[in-house]
Amino acid sequence: MAYKTVLTVVTDEGLVPSTIDHAAALASDWDAHLEVLCFGVDRTQTGYYYAGANAMILQETLDRATADASRLTAAARTALERTSARWSVEEGVAQLVDIGRHVAGRARFADVVVLPQPYGEGRGVELEPVVEGALFDGQTPVLVVPDGATPVARPARVVVAWNESSEALRAVRAALPLLQAADQVHVVVIDPPQHGANRSDPGGMLSQYLSRHGVAAEIDVLSKTMPRVSDVLNRHARDVDAQMIVMGAYGHSRFREAILGGATRHMLEQAAVPVFLAH
């Protein structure tokens, strides 16, 4: 297995350089084709304007989104011309409530989607449905890259967050090419259950699975000594100098994560290294 189609979605000009650099590095190293979608976002919400509102207002928002798409496309082409990857660029306009569907339609035919962190100061509200569209409806793994992270197509040290969930296992399978190329893979188990089939050997079955794919993984069993699981993962990633974290996404519902928080949301807010997600 190898990555042959890499997709990235651009909606914010300020995030073009870092996102394009990561996506191009991945595509170039894996001899893949990089597809770039540049969306101008029409943030007009259905029902926002009162009945009979001037159609000129609606047309103005559409014109603004179209101009944004053209500007984003120009910025993406400028960034891509500095890379050695094979690439193509498309532009379009999407409504905020519908952008996830557009992303999912293209993500279905990609091997991995590279996107910026959806949360943080100055982040547009459209970034969250872009990530969710690729993960949920597109059923495609997503590599979320934080600002300032160095593009690494084949990370030498990887941390795998393992809790025996279906989401975590799917993330591991999707990340296998990266894990096989890594020098060190740390499977992190936080507060393993005291009862159950794997209580005496947490992570053992996963380690066996990975070893048969040529991955020599270390099992790191940690205690939850910090308030959140994401805090423990991030600290351990720093301790082992990891260049990527692999984890399952949204083990709880998106609504619960949005209201109460969760490991996925907290990780996407705080991670200092790229995070490889699958659902």
mmCIF file of C-alpha atoms in Angstrom:
data_model
loop_
_atom_site.group_PDB
_atom_site.id
_atom_site.type_symbol
_atom_site.label_atom_id
_atom_site.label_comp_id
_atom_site.label_asym_id
_atom_site.label_seq_id
_atom_site.Cartn_x
_atom_site.Cartn_y
_atom_site.Cartn_z
ATOM 1 C CA MET A 1 0.000 0.000 0.000
ATOM 2 C CA ALA A 2 1.163 3.518 -0.803
ATOM 3 C CA TYR A 3 -0.370 6.955 -0.999
ATOM 4 C CA LYS A 4 -1.011 7.870 -4.641
ATOM 5 C CA THR A 5 -3.600 10.641 -4.345
ATOM 6 C CA VAL A 6 -3.175 13.409 -1.782
ATOM 7 C CA LEU A 7 -5.913 16.009 -1.374
ATOM 8 C CA THR A 8 -5.810 19.357 0.369
ATOM 9 C CA VAL A 9 -8.466 22.046 0.712
ATOM 10 C CA VAL A 10 -7.641 25.748 0.854
ATOM 11 C CA THR A 11 -10.080 28.273 2.326
ATOM 12 C CA ASP A 12 -7.712 30.706 4.078
ATOM 13 C CA GLU A 13 -4.864 32.487 2.290
ATOM 14 C CA GLY A 14 -2.859 32.771 5.490
ATOM 15 C CA LEU A 15 -2.761 28.976 5.837
ATOM 16 C CA VAL A 16 -1.745 28.273 2.233
ATOM 17 C CA PRO A 17 2.058 28.072 2.701
ATOM 18 C CA SER A 18 2.180 25.617 5.607
ATOM 19 C CA THR A 19 -0.630 23.391 4.313
ATOM 20 C CA ILE A 20 0.667 23.278 0.738
ATOM 21 C CA ASP A 21 4.229 22.574 1.928
ATOM 22 C CA HIS A 22 3.105 19.556 3.966
ATOM 23 C CA ALA A 23 0.831 18.203 1.248
ATOM 24 C CA ALA A 24 3.467 18.673 -1.459
ATOM 25 C CA ALA A 25 6.175 17.021 0.651
ATOM 26 C CA LEU A 26 3.946 13.995 1.195
ATOM 27 C CA ALA A 27 2.936 13.788 -2.478
ATOM 28 C CA SER A 28 6.484 14.220 -3.759
ATOM 29 C CA ASP A 29 8.028 11.645 -1.428
ATOM 30 C CA TRP A 30 5.341 9.022 -2.129
ATOM 31 C CA ASP A 31 5.238 9.767 -5.880
ATOM 32 C CA ALA A 32 1.601 10.768 -5.543
ATOM 33 C CA HIS A 33 -0.568 13.319 -7.314
ATOM 34 C CA LEU A 34 -1.561 16.342 -5.222
ATOM 35 C CA GLU A 35 -5.067 17.711 -5.761
ATOM 36 C CA VAL A 36 -5.773 21.172 -4.370
ATOM 37 C CA LEU A 37 -9.324 22.510 -3.944
ATOM 38 C CA CYS A 38 -9.594 26.275 -3.400
ATOM 39 C CA PHE A 39 -12.967 27.272 -1.979
ATOM 40 C CA GLY A 40 -14.337 30.749 -1.605
ATOM 41 C CA VAL A 41 -16.847 30.367 1.218
ATOM 42 C CA ASP A 42 -20.277 31.965 0.931
ATOM 43 C CA ARG A 43 -21.217 32.476 4.556
ATOM 44 C CA THR A 44 -24.801 33.498 3.815
ATOM 45 C CA GLN A 45 -26.983 31.362 6.055
ATOM 46 C CA THR A 46 -30.396 30.184 4.936
ATOM 47 C CA GLY A 47 -32.985 32.253 6.774
ATOM 48 C CA TYR A 48 -30.431 34.826 7.920
ATOM 49 C CA TYR A 49 -31.916 37.669 5.878
ATOM 50 C CA TYR A 50 -35.506 38.705 6.356
ATOM 51 C CA ALA A 51 -38.042 37.796 3.680
ATOM 52 C CA GLY A 52 -37.757 40.068 0.667
ATOM 53 C CA ALA A 53 -34.197 41.177 1.400
ATOM 54 C CA ASN A 54 -32.545 42.821 -1.551
ATOM 55 C CA ALA A 55 -31.119 40.216 -3.918
ATOM 56 C CA MET A 56 -28.128 42.491 -4.346
ATOM 57 C CA ILE A 57 -27.006 41.555 -0.836
ATOM 58 C CA LEU A 58 -27.001 37.867 -1.708
ATOM 59 C CA GLN A 59 -25.236 38.523 -5.000
ATOM 60 C CA GLU A 60 -22.591 40.555 -3.214
ATOM 61 C CA THR A 61 -21.715 37.657 -0.904
ATOM 62 C CA LEU A 62 -21.475 35.342 -3.909
ATOM 63 C CA ASP A 63 -19.221 37.777 -5.759
ATOM 64 C CA ARG A 64 -17.003 38.111 -2.703
ATOM 65 C CA ALA A 65 -16.682 34.336 -2.382
ATOM 66 C CA THR A 66 -15.850 34.035 -6.088
ATOM 67 C CA ALA A 67 -13.126 36.666 -5.746
ATOM 68 C CA ASP A 68 -11.780 34.848 -2.681
ATOM 69 C CA ALA A 69 -11.597 31.602 -4.659
ATOM 70 C CA SER A 70 -9.596 33.273 -7.429
ATOM 71 C CA ARG A 71 -7.199 34.823 -4.917
ATOM 72 C CA LEU A 72 -6.735 31.507 -3.105
ATOM 73 C CA THR A 73 -6.065 29.720 -6.385
ATOM 74 C CA ALA A 74 -3.369 32.232 -7.333
ATOM 75 C CA ALA A 75 -1.719 31.860 -3.913
ATOM 76 C CA ALA A 76 -1.865 28.058 -4.128
ATOM 77 C CA ARG A 77 -0.320 28.006 -7.605
ATOM 78 C CA THR A 78 2.500 30.264 -6.439
ATOM 79 C CA ALA A 79 3.226 27.931 -3.512
ATOM 80 C CA LEU A 80 2.961 24.789 -5.656
ATOM 81 C CA GLU A 81 5.354 26.058 -8.304
ATOM 82 C CA ARG A 82 8.112 25.972 -5.689
ATOM 83 C CA THR A 83 7.580 22.246 -5.077
ATOM 84 C CA SER A 84 8.574 19.142 -7.011
ATOM 85 C CA ALA A 85 5.186 17.434 -6.666
ATOM 86 C CA ARG A 86 2.754 16.663 -9.468
ATOM 87 C CA TRP A 87 -0.300 18.785 -8.802
ATOM 88 C CA SER A 88 -3.586 20.153 -10.059
ATOM 89 C CA VAL A 89 -5.717 23.011 -8.747
ATOM 90 C CA GLU A 90 -9.471 23.582 -8.901
ATOM 91 C CA GLU A 91 -11.457 26.500 -7.562
ATOM 92 C CA GLY A 92 -15.066 26.910 -6.612
ATOM 93 C CA VAL A 93 -17.569 28.503 -4.276
ATOM 94 C CA ALA A 94 -19.314 26.633 -1.472
ATOM 95 C CA GLN A 95 -21.833 27.693 1.133
ATOM 96 C CA LEU A 96 -20.710 27.267 4.693
ATOM 97 C CA VAL A 97 -23.492 24.766 5.438
ATOM 98 C CA ASP A 98 -22.579 22.674 2.399
ATOM 99 C CA ILE A 99 -18.796 22.779 2.199
ATOM 100 C CA GLY A 100 -18.383 19.474 4.032
ATOM 101 C CA ARG A 101 -20.370 17.668 1.331
ATOM 102 C CA HIS A 102 -18.178 19.084 -1.425
ATOM 103 C CA VAL A 103 -15.014 18.064 0.424
ATOM 104 C CA ALA A 104 -16.347 14.563 1.116
ATOM 105 C CA GLY A 105 -17.125 14.010 -2.553
ATOM 106 C CA ARG A 106 -13.488 14.518 -3.481
ATOM 107 C CA ALA A 107 -11.974 12.970 -0.366
ATOM 108 C CA ARG A 108 -13.624 9.627 -1.175
ATOM 109 C CA PHE A 109 -11.185 9.212 -4.052
ATOM 110 C CA ALA A 110 -8.044 10.298 -2.194
ATOM 111 C CA ASP A 111 -5.717 8.220 -0.051
ATOM 112 C CA VAL A 112 -5.108 10.947 2.511
ATOM 113 C CA VAL A 113 -6.288 14.523 3.034
ATOM 114 C CA VAL A 114 -3.883 17.157 4.392
ATOM 115 C CA LEU A 115 -5.566 20.016 6.276
ATOM 116 C CA PRO A 116 -4.643 22.800 8.723
ATOM 117 C CA GLN A 117 -5.658 22.814 12.367
ATOM 118 C CA PRO A 118 -9.357 23.712 12.473
ATOM 119 C CA TYR A 119 -9.235 25.364 15.902
ATOM 120 C CA GLY A 120 -7.289 28.330 17.187
ATOM 121 C CA GLU A 121 -7.096 32.075 17.053
ATOM 122 C CA GLY A 122 -8.075 33.523 13.706
ATOM 123 C CA ARG A 123 -9.335 30.196 12.320
ATOM 124 C CA GLY A 124 -12.375 30.367 10.045
ATOM 125 C CA VAL A 125 -15.522 28.500 11.048
ATOM 126 C CA GLU A 126 -15.402 26.567 7.772
ATOM 127 C CA LEU A 127 -12.282 24.608 8.768
ATOM 128 C CA GLU A 128 -14.163 22.313 11.152
ATOM 129 C CA PRO A 129 -16.752 21.068 8.598
ATOM 130 C CA VAL A 130 -13.924 20.597 6.081
ATOM 131 C CA VAL A 131 -12.134 18.197 8.450
ATOM 132 C CA GLU A 132 -15.351 16.434 9.391
ATOM 133 C CA GLY A 133 -16.470 16.136 5.771
ATOM 134 C CA ALA A 134 -13.268 14.299 4.855
ATOM 135 C CA LEU A 135 -13.311 12.071 7.965
ATOM 136 C CA PHE A 136 -16.978 11.141 8.223
ATOM 137 C CA ASP A 137 -18.628 11.317 4.806
ATOM 138 C CA GLY A 138 -15.414 10.975 2.822
ATOM 139 C CA GLN A 139 -14.216 8.087 5.027
ATOM 140 C CA THR A 140 -10.638 9.163 4.328
ATOM 141 C CA PRO A 141 -7.751 9.608 6.798
ATOM 142 C CA VAL A 142 -6.802 13.201 7.498
ATOM 143 C CA LEU A 143 -3.364 14.564 8.337
ATOM 144 C CA VAL A 144 -3.873 17.747 10.356
ATOM 145 C CA VAL A 145 -0.818 19.995 10.318
ATOM 146 C CA PRO A 146 -0.240 22.754 12.901
ATOM 147 C CA ASP A 147 1.347 26.080 12.065
ATOM 148 C CA GLY A 148 5.117 26.044 12.266
ATOM 149 C CA ALA A 149 5.506 22.263 12.024
ATOM 150 C CA THR A 150 8.284 21.149 9.689
ATOM 151 C CA PRO A 151 7.000 19.159 6.703
ATOM 152 C CA VAL A 152 8.121 15.529 7.076
ATOM 153 C CA ALA A 153 6.869 13.012 4.513
ATOM 154 C CA ARG A 154 8.274 10.002 6.389
ATOM 155 C CA PRO A 155 8.451 10.782 10.111
ATOM 156 C CA ALA A 156 11.255 8.954 11.889
ATOM 157 C CA ARG A 157 9.443 8.760 15.235
ATOM 158 C CA VAL A 158 5.687 8.214 15.524
ATOM 159 C CA VAL A 159 3.378 7.969 18.533
ATOM 160 C CA VAL A 160 0.270 5.783 18.121
ATOM 161 C CA ALA A 161 -2.583 6.441 20.561
ATOM 162 C CA TRP A 162 -4.096 3.021 21.292
ATOM 163 C CA ASN A 163 -7.315 2.369 23.204
ATOM 164 C CA GLU A 164 -8.511 -0.753 21.321
ATOM 165 C CA SER A 165 -11.291 1.219 19.596
ATOM 166 C CA SER A 166 -12.377 0.693 15.999
ATOM 167 C CA GLU A 167 -11.327 4.260 15.218
ATOM 168 C CA ALA A 168 -7.817 3.699 16.556
ATOM 169 C CA LEU A 169 -7.420 0.460 14.592
ATOM 170 C CA ARG A 170 -8.586 2.122 11.388
ATOM 171 C CA ALA A 171 -6.078 4.925 11.934
ATOM 172 C CA VAL A 172 -3.266 2.398 12.374
ATOM 173 C CA ARG A 173 -4.211 0.555 9.191
ATOM 174 C CA ALA A 174 -4.451 3.786 7.196
ATOM 175 C CA ALA A 175 -1.079 4.955 8.550
ATOM 176 C CA LEU A 176 0.745 1.669 7.865
ATOM 177 C CA PRO A 177 2.970 3.071 5.074
ATOM 178 C CA LEU A 178 4.159 5.809 7.442
ATOM 179 C CA LEU A 179 4.654 3.369 10.323
ATOM 180 C CA GLN A 180 6.643 0.989 8.124
ATOM 181 C CA ALA A 181 8.931 3.845 7.067
ATOM 182 C CA ALA A 182 9.499 5.082 10.646
ATOM 183 C CA ASP A 183 12.572 4.289 12.714
ATOM 184 C CA GLN A 184 10.650 4.239 16.006
ATOM 185 C CA VAL A 185 6.957 3.625 16.671
ATOM 186 C CA HIS A 186 5.638 4.121 20.201
ATOM 187 C CA VAL A 187 2.237 2.559 20.896
ATOM 188 C CA VAL A 188 0.861 4.527 23.827
ATOM 189 C CA VAL A 189 -1.705 2.916 26.130
ATOM 190 C CA ILE A 190 -3.069 5.222 28.831
ATOM 191 C CA ASP A 191 -4.621 3.646 31.941
ATOM 192 C CA PRO A 192 -5.344 0.221 30.388
ATOM 193 C CA PRO A 193 -8.406 -1.595 31.765
ATOM 194 C CA GLN A 194 -7.825 -3.755 34.808
ATOM 195 C CA HIS A 195 -10.250 -6.366 33.537
ATOM 196 C CA GLY A 196 -10.549 -7.927 30.104
ATOM 197 C CA ALA A 197 -8.762 -10.220 27.689
ATOM 198 C CA ASN A 198 -5.780 -7.895 27.186
ATOM 199 C CA ARG A 199 -5.284 -6.689 30.759
ATOM 200 C CA SER A 200 -1.987 -8.577 31.181
ATOM 201 C CA ASP A 201 -0.591 -7.513 27.806
ATOM 202 C CA PRO A 202 -1.950 -4.101 26.823
ATOM 203 C CA GLY A 203 -1.190 -3.352 23.210
ATOM 204 C CA GLY A 204 0.198 -6.840 22.666
ATOM 205 C CA MET A 205 -2.144 -7.828 19.838
ATOM 206 C CA LEU A 206 -1.496 -4.556 18.033
ATOM 207 C CA SER A 207 2.248 -5.008 18.435
ATOM 208 C CA GLN A 208 1.984 -8.469 16.893
ATOM 209 C CA TYR A 209 -0.094 -7.112 14.019
ATOM 210 C CA LEU A 210 2.424 -4.347 13.343
ATOM 211 C CA SER A 211 5.416 -6.684 13.567
ATOM 212 C CA ARG A 212 3.963 -8.823 10.790
ATOM 213 C CA HIS A 213 3.954 -5.680 8.654
ATOM 214 C CA GLY A 214 7.596 -4.983 9.433
ATOM 215 C CA VAL A 215 6.950 -2.390 12.142
ATOM 216 C CA ALA A 216 8.979 -2.788 15.335
ATOM 217 C CA ALA A 217 6.770 -1.039 17.875
ATOM 218 C CA GLU A 218 7.426 -0.266 21.528
ATOM 219 C CA ILE A 219 4.510 -0.381 23.977
ATOM 220 C CA ASP A 220 4.456 2.597 26.356
ATOM 221 C CA VAL A 221 1.921 2.145 29.168
ATOM 222 C CA LEU A 222 1.214 5.479 30.836
ATOM 223 C CA SER A 223 -0.924 6.710 33.697
ATOM 224 C CA LYS A 224 -3.371 9.549 33.199
ATOM 225 C CA THR A 225 -1.444 11.979 35.372
ATOM 226 C CA MET A 226 -2.883 15.035 33.635
ATOM 227 C CA PRO A 227 -6.506 16.166 33.325
ATOM 228 C CA ARG A 228 -6.935 15.108 29.699
ATOM 229 C CA VAL A 229 -5.748 12.198 27.592
ATOM 230 C CA SER A 230 -4.598 14.639 24.898
ATOM 231 C CA ASP A 231 -2.321 16.339 27.442
ATOM 232 C CA VAL A 232 -0.638 13.010 28.239
ATOM 233 C CA LEU A 233 -0.234 12.183 24.541
ATOM 234 C CA ASN A 234 1.240 15.570 23.696
ATOM 235 C CA ARG A 235 3.682 15.398 26.612
ATOM 236 C CA HIS A 236 4.798 11.907 25.637
ATOM 237 C CA ALA A 237 5.205 12.996 22.016
ATOM 238 C CA ARG A 238 7.549 15.730 23.225
ATOM 239 C CA ASP A 239 9.422 13.300 25.488
ATOM 240 C CA VAL A 240 10.196 10.881 22.632
ATOM 241 C CA ASP A 241 10.677 13.705 20.101
ATOM 242 C CA ALA A 242 7.888 12.327 17.901
ATOM 243 C CA GLN A 243 7.234 13.910 14.516
ATOM 244 C CA MET A 244 3.677 12.599 14.170
ATOM 245 C CA ILE A 245 0.781 11.305 16.274
ATOM 246 C CA VAL A 246 -1.593 8.641 14.911
ATOM 247 C CA MET A 247 -4.993 8.307 16.564
ATOM 248 C CA GLY A 248 -8.628 7.450 16.006
ATOM 249 C CA ALA A 249 -10.965 10.404 15.625
ATOM 250 C CA TYR A 250 -14.210 11.147 17.436
ATOM 251 C CA GLY A 251 -14.866 8.052 19.484
ATOM 252 C CA HIS A 252 -17.808 10.030 20.903
ATOM 253 C CA SER A 253 -20.371 11.907 18.831
ATOM 254 C CA ARG A 254 -19.281 15.166 17.228
ATOM 255 C CA PHE A 255 -21.969 16.976 19.235
ATOM 256 C CA ARG A 256 -20.591 15.659 22.520
ATOM 257 C CA GLU A 257 -17.040 16.565 21.480
ATOM 258 C CA ALA A 258 -18.150 20.078 20.521
ATOM 259 C CA ILE A 259 -20.066 20.708 23.759
ATOM 260 C CA LEU A 260 -18.108 18.734 26.368
ATOM 261 C CA GLY A 261 -14.761 18.394 24.653
ATOM 262 C CA GLY A 262 -12.876 15.201 23.958
ATOM 263 C CA ALA A 263 -9.506 13.769 23.042
ATOM 264 C CA THR A 264 -9.905 14.574 19.339
ATOM 265 C CA ARG A 265 -10.936 18.178 19.756
ATOM 266 C CA HIS A 266 -8.326 18.871 22.442
ATOM 267 C CA MET A 267 -5.628 17.258 20.313
ATOM 268 C CA LEU A 268 -6.563 19.362 17.292
ATOM 269 C CA GLU A 269 -6.392 22.468 19.458
ATOM 270 C CA GLN A 270 -3.045 21.754 21.109
ATOM 271 C CA ALA A 271 -0.913 19.454 18.969
ATOM 272 C CA ALA A 272 2.501 20.797 18.003
ATOM 273 C CA VAL A 273 3.192 18.001 15.478
ATOM 274 C CA PRO A 274 1.037 16.665 12.623
ATOM 275 C CA VAL A 275 -1.813 14.404 13.725
ATOM 276 C CA PHE A 276 -2.936 11.510 11.502
ATOM 277 C CA LEU A 277 -6.642 10.826 12.085
ATOM 278 C CA ALA A 278 -9.146 8.235 10.901
ATOM 279 C CA HIS A 279 -12.709 7.440 11.910
#
